[in-house]
Each structure stands twice: as C-alpha cells, then as structure tokens.
mmCIF file of C-alpha atoms in Angstrom:
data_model
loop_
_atom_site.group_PDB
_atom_site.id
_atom_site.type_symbol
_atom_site.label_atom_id
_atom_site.label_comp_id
_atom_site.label_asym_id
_atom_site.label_seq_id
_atom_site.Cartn_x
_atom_site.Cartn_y
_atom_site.Cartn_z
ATOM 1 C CA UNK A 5 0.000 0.000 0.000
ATOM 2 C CA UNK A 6 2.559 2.433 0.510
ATOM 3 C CA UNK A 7 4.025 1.639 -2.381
ATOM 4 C CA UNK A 8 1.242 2.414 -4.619
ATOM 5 C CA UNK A 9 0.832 5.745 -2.447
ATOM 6 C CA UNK A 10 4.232 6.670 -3.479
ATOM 7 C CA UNK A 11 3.335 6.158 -7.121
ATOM 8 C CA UNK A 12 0.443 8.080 -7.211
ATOM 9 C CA UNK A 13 1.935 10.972 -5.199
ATOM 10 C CA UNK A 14 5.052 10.844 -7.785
ATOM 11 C CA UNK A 15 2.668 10.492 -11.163
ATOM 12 C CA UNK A 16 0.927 13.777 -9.451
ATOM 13 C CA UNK A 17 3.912 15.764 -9.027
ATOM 14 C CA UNK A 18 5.596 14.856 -12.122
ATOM 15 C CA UNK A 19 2.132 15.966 -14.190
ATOM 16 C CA UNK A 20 2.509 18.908 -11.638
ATOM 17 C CA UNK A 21 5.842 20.285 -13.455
ATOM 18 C CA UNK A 22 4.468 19.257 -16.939
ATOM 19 C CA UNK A 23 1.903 21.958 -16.515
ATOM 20 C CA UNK A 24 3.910 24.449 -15.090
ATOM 21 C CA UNK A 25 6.598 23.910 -17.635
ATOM 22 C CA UNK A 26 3.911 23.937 -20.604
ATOM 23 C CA UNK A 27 2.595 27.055 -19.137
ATOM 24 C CA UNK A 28 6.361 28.733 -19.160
ATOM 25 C CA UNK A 29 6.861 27.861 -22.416
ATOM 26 C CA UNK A 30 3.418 29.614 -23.752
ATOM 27 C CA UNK A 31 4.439 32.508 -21.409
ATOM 28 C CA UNK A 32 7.982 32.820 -22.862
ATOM 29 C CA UNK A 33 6.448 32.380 -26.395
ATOM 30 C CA UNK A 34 4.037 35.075 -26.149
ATOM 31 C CA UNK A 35 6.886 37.306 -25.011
ATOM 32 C CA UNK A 36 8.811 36.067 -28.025
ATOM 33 C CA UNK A 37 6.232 37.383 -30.545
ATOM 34 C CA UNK A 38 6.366 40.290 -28.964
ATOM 35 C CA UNK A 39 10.460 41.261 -28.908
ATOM 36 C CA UNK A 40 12.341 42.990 -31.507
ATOM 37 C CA UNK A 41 15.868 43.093 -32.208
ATOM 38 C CA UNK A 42 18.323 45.445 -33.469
ATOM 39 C CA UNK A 43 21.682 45.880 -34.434
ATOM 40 C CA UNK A 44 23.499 48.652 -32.101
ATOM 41 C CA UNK A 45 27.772 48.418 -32.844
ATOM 42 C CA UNK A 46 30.038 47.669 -34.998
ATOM 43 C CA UNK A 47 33.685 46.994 -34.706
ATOM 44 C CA UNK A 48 36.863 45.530 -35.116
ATOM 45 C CA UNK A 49 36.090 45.937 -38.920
ATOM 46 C CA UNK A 50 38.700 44.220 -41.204
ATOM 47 C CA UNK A 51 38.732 42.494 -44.695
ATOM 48 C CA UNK A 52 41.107 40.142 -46.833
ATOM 49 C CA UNK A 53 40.803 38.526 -49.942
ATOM 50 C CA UNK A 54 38.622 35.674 -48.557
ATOM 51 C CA UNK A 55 36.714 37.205 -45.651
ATOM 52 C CA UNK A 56 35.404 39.977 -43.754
ATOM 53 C CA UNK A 57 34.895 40.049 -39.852
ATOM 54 C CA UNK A 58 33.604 42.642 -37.949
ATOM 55 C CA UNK A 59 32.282 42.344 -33.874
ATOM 56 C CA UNK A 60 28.217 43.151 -33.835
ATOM 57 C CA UNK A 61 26.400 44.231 -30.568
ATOM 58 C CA UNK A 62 22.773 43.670 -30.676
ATOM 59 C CA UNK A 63 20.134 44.508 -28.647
ATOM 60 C CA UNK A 64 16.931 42.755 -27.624
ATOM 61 C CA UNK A 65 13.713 44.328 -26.650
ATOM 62 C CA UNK A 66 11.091 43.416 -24.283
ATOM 63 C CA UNK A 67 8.132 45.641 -25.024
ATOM 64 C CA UNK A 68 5.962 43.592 -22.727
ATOM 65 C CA UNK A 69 4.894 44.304 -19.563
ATOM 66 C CA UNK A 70 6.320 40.538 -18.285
ATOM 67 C CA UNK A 71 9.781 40.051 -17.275
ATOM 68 C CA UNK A 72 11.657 37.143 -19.491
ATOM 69 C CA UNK A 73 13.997 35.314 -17.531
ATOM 70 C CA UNK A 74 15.318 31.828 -17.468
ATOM 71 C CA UNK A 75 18.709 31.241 -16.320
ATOM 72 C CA UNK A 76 20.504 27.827 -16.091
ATOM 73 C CA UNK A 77 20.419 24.267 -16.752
ATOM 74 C CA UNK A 78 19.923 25.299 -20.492
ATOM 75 C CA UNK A 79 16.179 26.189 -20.504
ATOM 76 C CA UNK A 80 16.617 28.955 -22.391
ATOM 77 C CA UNK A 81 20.032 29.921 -24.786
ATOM 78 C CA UNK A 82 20.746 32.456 -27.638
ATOM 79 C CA UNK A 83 21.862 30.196 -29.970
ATOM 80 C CA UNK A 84 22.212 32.275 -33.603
ATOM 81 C CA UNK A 85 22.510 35.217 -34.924
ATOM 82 C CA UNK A 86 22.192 35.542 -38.372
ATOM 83 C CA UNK A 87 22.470 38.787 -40.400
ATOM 84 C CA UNK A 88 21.176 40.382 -43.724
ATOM 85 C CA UNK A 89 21.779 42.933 -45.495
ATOM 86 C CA UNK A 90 18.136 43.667 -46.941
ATOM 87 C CA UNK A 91 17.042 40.520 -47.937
ATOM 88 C CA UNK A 92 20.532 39.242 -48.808
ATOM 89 C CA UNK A 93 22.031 36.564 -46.151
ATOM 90 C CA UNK A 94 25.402 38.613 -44.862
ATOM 91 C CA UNK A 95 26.705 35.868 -42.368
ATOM 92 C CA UNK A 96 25.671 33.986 -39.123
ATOM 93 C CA UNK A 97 27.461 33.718 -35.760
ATOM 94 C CA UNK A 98 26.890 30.799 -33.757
ATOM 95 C CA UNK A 99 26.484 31.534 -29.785
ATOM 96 C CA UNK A 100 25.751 29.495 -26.626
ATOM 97 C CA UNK A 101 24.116 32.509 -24.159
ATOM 98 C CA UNK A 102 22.556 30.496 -21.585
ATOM 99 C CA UNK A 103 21.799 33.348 -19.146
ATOM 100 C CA UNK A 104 19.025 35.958 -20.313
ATOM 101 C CA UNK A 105 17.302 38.274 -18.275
ATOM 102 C CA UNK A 106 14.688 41.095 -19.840
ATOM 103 C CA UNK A 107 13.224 43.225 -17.630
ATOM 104 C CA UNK A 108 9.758 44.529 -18.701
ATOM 105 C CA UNK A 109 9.825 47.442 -21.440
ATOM 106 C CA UNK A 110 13.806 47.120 -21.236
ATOM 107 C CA UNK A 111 16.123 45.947 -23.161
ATOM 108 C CA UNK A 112 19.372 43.411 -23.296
ATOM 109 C CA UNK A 113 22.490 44.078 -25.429
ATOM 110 C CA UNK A 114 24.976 41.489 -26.353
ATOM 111 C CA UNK A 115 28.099 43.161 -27.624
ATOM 112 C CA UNK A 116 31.281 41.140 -29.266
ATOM 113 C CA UNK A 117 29.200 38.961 -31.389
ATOM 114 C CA UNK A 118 32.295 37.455 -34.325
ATOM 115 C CA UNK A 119 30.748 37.433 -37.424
ATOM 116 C CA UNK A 120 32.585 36.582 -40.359
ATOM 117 C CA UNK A 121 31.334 36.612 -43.881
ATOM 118 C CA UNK A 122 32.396 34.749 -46.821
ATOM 119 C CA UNK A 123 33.536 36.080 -49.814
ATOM 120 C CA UNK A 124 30.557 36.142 -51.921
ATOM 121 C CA UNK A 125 28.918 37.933 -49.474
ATOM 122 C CA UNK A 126 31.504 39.822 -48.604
ATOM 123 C CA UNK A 127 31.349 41.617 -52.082
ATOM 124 C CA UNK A 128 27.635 43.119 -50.935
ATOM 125 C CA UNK A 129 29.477 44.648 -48.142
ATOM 126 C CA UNK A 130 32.346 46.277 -49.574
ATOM 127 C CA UNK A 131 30.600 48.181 -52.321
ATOM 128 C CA UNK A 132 29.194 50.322 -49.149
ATOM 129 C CA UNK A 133 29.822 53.244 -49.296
ATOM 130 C CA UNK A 134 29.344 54.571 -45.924
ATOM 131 C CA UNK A 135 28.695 51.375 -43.438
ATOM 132 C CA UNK A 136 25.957 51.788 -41.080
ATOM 133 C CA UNK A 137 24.067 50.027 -38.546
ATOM 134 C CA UNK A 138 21.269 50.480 -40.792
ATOM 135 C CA UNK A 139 21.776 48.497 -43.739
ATOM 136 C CA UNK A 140 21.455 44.887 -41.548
ATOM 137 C CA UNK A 141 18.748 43.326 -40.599
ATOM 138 C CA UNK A 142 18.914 40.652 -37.562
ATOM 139 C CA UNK A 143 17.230 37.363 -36.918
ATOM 140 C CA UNK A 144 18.004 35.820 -33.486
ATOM 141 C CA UNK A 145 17.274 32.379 -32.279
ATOM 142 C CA UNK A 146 16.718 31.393 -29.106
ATOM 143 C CA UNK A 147 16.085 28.118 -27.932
ATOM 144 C CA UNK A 148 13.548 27.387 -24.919
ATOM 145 C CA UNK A 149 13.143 24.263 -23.264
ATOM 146 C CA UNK A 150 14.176 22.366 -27.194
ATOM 147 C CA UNK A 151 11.978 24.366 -29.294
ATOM 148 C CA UNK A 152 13.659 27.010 -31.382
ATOM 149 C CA UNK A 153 12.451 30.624 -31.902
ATOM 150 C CA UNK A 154 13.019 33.501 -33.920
ATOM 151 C CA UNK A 155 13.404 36.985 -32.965
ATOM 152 C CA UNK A 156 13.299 39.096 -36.103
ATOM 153 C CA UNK A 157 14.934 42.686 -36.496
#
C-alpha cells in the first residue's frame, strides 16, 4: 500500500511540473512574438581577400509588460545570430548565451558577437559606401526548453 501511495503521489507531481513547464513555455512564447531586435555596434572591422569580420552588438527588446527570464540548466540559450543585409544573407554567428534576463519594457544588449562573412557575401558589403548600422537586418534564435524561436529585427 505504501508503495502504490508513493506512485500516485510521484505520477501527481511529475504531471505537476508538466503543466507548469507547458505554461512557461506559452508565457515565454508570447513574449517572443512580442520582442524585436536590433543591431546597435560595430567593430573591429577588417577584410582580406577571402573574408570579412567585424564584432556586432545587438540589442533585444522586451516591449511587454512581463519580465523574461530563465537562467541555467539550459532552458533557455541564444543560440544564432544571423544577419542580412536587406534581404541578402550577410553571415551567421553561432552563440551558446545560456543566461538571459529582460526586464519589462527594457532591453538586453549582447556586444562582441564574431561574425565573419564569406567572400561572396563579402562583395555586398564592400561596395558600401558609408557602413551603417542600418543596412542589416537581424534574426536571433533562441532556444527554450528544445523548441527554437526567432526573434526578427
């Protein structure tokens, strides 16, 4: 009997954290559909004949008025950032950020983001004449709890 007790008082607490981790992951998703992100610095600029590399700083944007925070044991990790130049793929850098906190109606920069871009896309860039933050476009993705989303610039 107090076997079957223990069972039973297990399958309930394991269904317990199902439904509070379902109900995170809506709660993080609706956030999601809700951030923007935006390209704020550029440096460490230099070319040769094969490649380009430059550092990027982004910054993330939680409009809502709902903190996003997970921190740890991988539930939540920036994992790429890829950028465009208009609608043309530039180059991607791939990260492992395990650790993001957004405050509500703030915002969270990650600077020192290596990007490098390959020579046929490279050739997009140099004809440039003055190179601004403006002329990329950013797509972020962030994995929570093994499902992948995007965070579009």
């Amino acid at each position: 009997m107090k076997a079957k007790t223990i069972i039973i008082a297990a399958s309930i607490a394991l269904a317990g954290i199902a439904i509070i981790g379902y109900n995170k992951v809506k709660t993080l998703k609706a956030i999601f559909d809700q951030m923007t992100i935006e390209p704020s610095g550029i440096r460490n600029f230099k070319y040769t004949v094969s490649k380009i590399t430059f550092n990027l700083d982004i910054t993330i944007t939680n409009p809502t008025q709902e903190a996003f925070s997970v921190s740890g044991a991988s539930l939540a990790s920036l994992k790429r950032v890829m950028v465009y130049m208009g609608d043309k793929f530039i180059g991607m850098a791939t990260l492992n950020l395990d650790a993001i906190e957004i405050p509500p109606q703030a915002s969270l920069t990650v600077k020192n983001i290596p990007l490098e871009v390959a020579t046929e896309n490279a050739i997009g860039l140099l004809s440039v004449q003055n190179l601004s933050l403006d002329i990329f476009n950013i797509m972020a993705v962030v994995d929570v709890f093994g499902n992948e989303y995007t965070i579009e610039g």
